[in-house]
PDB file of C-alpha atoms in Angstrom:
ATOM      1  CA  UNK A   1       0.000   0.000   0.000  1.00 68.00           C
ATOM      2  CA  UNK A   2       1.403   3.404  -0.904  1.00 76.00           C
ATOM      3  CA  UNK A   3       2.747   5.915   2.082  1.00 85.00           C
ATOM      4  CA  UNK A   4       0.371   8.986   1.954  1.00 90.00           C
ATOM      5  CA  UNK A   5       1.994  12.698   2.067  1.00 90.00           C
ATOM      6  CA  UNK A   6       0.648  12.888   5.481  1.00 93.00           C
ATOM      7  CA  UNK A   7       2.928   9.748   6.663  1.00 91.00           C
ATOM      8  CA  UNK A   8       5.470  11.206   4.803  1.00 92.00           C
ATOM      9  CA  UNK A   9       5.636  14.223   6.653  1.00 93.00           C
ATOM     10  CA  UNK A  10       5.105  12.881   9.917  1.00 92.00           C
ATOM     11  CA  UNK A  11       8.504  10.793   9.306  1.00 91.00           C
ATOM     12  CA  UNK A  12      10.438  14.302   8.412  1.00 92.00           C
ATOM     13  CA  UNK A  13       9.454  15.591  11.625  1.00 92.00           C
ATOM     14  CA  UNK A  14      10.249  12.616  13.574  1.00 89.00           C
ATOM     15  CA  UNK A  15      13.673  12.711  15.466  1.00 87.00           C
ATOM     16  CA  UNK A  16      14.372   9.128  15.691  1.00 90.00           C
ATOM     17  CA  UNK A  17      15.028   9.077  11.923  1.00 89.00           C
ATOM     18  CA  UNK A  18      18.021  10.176   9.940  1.00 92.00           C
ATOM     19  CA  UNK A  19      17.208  11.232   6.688  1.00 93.00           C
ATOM     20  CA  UNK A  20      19.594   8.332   4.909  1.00 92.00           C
ATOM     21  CA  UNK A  21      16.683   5.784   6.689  1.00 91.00           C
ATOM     22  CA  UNK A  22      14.164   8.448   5.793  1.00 92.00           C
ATOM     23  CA  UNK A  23      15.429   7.959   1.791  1.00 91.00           C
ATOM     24  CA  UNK A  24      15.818   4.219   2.272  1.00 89.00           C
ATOM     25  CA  UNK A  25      12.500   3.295   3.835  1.00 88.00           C
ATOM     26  CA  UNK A  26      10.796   5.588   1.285  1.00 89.00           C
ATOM     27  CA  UNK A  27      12.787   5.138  -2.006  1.00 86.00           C
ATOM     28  CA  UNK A  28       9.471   3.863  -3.604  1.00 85.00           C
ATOM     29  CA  UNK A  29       7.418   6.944  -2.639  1.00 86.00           C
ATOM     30  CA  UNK A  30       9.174  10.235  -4.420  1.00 84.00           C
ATOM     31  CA  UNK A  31       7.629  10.942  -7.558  1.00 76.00           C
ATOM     32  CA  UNK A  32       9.739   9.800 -11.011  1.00 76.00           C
ATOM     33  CA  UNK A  33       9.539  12.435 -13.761  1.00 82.00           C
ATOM     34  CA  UNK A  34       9.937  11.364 -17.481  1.00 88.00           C
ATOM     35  CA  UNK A  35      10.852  14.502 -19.021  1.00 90.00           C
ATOM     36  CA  UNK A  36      11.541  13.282 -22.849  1.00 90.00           C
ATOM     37  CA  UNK A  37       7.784  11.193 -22.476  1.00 90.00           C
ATOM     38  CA  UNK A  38       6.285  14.109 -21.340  1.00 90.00           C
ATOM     39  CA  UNK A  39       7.294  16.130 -24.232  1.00 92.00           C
ATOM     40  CA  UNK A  40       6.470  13.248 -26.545  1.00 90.00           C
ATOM     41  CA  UNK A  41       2.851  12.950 -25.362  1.00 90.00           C
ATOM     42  CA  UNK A  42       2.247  17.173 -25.257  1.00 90.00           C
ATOM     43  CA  UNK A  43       3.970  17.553 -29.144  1.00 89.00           C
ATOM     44  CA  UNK A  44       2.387  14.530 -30.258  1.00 89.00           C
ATOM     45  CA  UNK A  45      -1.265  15.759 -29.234  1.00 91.00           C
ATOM     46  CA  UNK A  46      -0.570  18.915 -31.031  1.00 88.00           C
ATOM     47  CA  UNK A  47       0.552  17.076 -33.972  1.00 87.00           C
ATOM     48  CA  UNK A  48       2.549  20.316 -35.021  1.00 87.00           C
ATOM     49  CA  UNK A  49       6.231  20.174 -36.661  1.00 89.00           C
ATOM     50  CA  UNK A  50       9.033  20.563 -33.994  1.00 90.00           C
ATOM     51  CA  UNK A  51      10.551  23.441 -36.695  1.00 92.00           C
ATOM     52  CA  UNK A  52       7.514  25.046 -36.397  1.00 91.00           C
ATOM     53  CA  UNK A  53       6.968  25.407 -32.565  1.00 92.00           C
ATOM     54  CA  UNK A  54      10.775  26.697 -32.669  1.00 92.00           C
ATOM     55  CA  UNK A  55      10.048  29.796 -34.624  1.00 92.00           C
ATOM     56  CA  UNK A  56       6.562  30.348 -33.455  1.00 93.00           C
ATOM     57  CA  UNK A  57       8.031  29.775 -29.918  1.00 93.00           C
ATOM     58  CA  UNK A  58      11.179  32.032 -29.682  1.00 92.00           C
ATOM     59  CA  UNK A  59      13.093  29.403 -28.180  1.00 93.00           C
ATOM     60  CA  UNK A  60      17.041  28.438 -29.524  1.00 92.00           C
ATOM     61  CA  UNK A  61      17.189  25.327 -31.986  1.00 94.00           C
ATOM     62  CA  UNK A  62      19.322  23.778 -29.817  1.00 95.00           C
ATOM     63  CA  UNK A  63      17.609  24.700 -26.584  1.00 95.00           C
ATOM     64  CA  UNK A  64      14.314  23.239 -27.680  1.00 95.00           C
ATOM     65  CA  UNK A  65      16.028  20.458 -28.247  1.00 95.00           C
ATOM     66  CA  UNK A  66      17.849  20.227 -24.888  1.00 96.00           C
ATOM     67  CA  UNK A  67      14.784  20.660 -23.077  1.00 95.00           C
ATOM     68  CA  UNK A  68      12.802  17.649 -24.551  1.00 93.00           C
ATOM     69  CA  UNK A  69      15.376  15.652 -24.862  1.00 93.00           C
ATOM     70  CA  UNK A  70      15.661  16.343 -20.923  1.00 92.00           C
ATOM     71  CA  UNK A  71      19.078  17.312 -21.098  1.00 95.00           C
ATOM     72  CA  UNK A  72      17.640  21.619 -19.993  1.00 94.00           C
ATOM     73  CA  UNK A  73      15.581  22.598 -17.208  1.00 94.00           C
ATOM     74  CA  UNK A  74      13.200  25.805 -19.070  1.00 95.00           C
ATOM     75  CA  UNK A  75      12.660  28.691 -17.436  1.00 95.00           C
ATOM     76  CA  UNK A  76       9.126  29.424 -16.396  1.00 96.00           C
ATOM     77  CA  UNK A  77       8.688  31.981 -19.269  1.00 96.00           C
ATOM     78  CA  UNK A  78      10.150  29.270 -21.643  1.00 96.00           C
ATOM     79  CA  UNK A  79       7.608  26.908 -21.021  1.00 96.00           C
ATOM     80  CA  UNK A  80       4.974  30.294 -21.277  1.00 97.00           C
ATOM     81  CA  UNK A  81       6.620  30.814 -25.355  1.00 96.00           C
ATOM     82  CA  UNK A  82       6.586  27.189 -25.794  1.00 96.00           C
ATOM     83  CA  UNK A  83       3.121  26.563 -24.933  1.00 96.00           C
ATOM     84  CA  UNK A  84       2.249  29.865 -27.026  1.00 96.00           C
ATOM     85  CA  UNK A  85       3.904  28.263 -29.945  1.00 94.00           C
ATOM     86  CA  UNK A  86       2.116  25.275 -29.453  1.00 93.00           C
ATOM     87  CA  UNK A  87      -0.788  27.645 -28.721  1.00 94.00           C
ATOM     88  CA  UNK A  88      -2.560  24.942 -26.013  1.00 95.00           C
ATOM     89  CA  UNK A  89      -4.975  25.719 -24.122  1.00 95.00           C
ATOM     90  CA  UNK A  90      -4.145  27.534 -20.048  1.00 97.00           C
ATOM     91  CA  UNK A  91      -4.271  24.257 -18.231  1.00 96.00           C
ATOM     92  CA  UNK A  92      -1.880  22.369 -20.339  1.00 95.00           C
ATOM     93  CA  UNK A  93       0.524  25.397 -19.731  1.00 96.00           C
ATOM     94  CA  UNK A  94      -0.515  25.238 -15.941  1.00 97.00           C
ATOM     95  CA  UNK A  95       0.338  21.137 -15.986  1.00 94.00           C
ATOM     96  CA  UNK A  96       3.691  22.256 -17.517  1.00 95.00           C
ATOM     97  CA  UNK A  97       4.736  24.396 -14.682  1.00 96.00           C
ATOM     98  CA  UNK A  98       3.425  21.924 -11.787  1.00 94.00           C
ATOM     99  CA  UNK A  99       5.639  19.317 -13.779  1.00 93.00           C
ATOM    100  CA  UNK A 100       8.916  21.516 -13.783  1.00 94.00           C
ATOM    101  CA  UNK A 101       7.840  22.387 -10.082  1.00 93.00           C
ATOM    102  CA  UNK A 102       7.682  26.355 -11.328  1.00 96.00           C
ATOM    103  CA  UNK A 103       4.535  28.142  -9.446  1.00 96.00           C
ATOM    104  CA  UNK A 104       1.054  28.430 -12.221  1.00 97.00           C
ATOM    105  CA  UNK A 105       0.448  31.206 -13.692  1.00 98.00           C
ATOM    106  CA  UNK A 106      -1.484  33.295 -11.008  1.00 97.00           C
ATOM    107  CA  UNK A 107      -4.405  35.769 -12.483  1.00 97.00           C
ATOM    108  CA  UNK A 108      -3.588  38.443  -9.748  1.00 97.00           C
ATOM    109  CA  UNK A 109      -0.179  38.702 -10.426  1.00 97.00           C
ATOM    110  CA  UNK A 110      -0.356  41.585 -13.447  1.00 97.00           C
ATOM    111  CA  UNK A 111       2.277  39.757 -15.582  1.00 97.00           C
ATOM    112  CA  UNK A 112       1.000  36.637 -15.363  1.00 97.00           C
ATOM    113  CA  UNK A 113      -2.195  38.073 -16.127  1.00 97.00           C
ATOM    114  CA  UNK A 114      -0.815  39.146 -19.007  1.00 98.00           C
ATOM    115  CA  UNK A 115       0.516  36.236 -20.079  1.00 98.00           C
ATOM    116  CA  UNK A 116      -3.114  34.177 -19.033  1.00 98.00           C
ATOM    117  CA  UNK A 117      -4.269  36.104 -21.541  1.00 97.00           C
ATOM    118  CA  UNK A 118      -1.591  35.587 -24.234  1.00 97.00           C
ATOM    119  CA  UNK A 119      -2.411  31.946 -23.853  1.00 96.00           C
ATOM    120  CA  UNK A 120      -6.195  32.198 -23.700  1.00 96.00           C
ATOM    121  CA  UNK A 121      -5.979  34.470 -26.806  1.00 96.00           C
ATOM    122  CA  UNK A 122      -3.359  32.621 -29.215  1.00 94.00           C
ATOM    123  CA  UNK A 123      -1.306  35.910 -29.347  1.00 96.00           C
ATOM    124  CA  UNK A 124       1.937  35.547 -30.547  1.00 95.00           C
ATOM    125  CA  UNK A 125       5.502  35.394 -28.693  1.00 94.00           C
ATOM    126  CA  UNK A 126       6.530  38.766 -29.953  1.00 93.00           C
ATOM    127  CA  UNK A 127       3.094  39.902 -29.201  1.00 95.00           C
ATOM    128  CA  UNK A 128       3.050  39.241 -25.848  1.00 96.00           C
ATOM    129  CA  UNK A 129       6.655  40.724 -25.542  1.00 93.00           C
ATOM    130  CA  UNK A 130       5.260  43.915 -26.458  1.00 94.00           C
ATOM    131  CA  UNK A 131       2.049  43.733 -24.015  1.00 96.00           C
ATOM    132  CA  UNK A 132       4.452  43.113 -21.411  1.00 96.00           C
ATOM    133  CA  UNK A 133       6.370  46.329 -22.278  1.00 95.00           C
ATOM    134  CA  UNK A 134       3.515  48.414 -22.507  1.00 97.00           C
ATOM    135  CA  UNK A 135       2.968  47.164 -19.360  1.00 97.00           C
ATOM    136  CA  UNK A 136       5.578  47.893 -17.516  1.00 97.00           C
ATOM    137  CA  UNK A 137       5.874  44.046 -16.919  1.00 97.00           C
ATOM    138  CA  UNK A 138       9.437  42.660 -17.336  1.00 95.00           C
ATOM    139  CA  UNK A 139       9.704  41.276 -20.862  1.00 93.00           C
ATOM    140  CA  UNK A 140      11.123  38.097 -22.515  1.00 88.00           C
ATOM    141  CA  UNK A 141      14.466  37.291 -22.507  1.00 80.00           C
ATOM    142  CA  UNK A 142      15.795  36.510 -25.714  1.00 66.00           C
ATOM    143  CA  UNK A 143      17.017  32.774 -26.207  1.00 53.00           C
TER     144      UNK A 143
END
């Protein structure tokens, strides 16, 4: 039977455990990420060409590259140019985030606002660079 969070926890706090047993009883608990499967299943869904979410993305050749192929940890407004190049809907930018363990995009934060709405309107990369400027929101960085 799996160990719930709650159990988990309760062994952190617990001072007859060092964390080596902690990591050893628990090995089977921590959560495995497959990064390059991940990609896989989001670019095959939006059956779009991987040259084509480059340029409508922003993002480096070879940085695209690096991050599917797991080899790159994005930055949170990576995954925001990627997802507008794939142009996917808010919540499978949202389940990008959670998966890189980068906060959601929050609606009362103004730039995140901004980009919410980037997302939930298809507006382009360079499109939602310049909202951000007009704005007064810090912009992309270039890749």
């Amino acid at each position: 039977m799996p160990i719930t969070t709650g159990d988990l926890l309760k062994q952190l706090k617990a001072e007859n455990i060092s964390y080596s047993e902690y990591l050893e009883n628990n090995a089977d608990s921590f959560i495995q990420k497959d990064i390059v499967s991940y990609w896989e299943n989001l670019l095959s869904q939006y059956k779009m060409k991987k040259i084509d979410i480059i340029n409508k993305s922003d993002v480096g050749y070879t940085f695209f590259y690096d991050i599917i192929n797991g080899k790159k940890i994005p930055s949170r407004d990576t995954v925001c140019k990627i997802h507008l190049g794939l142009h996917t809907p808010l919540s499978e930018c949202q389940a990008t985030l959670r998966f890189y363990d980068w906060a959601e995009l929050y609606p009362k934060t103004k730039r995140d606002s901004i980009l919410i709405y980037a997302i939930e309107h298809s507006l382009s990369v360079s499109q939602v660079h310049n909202l951000l400027i007009e704005n007064n929101e810090k912009p992309f960085k270039q890749i």
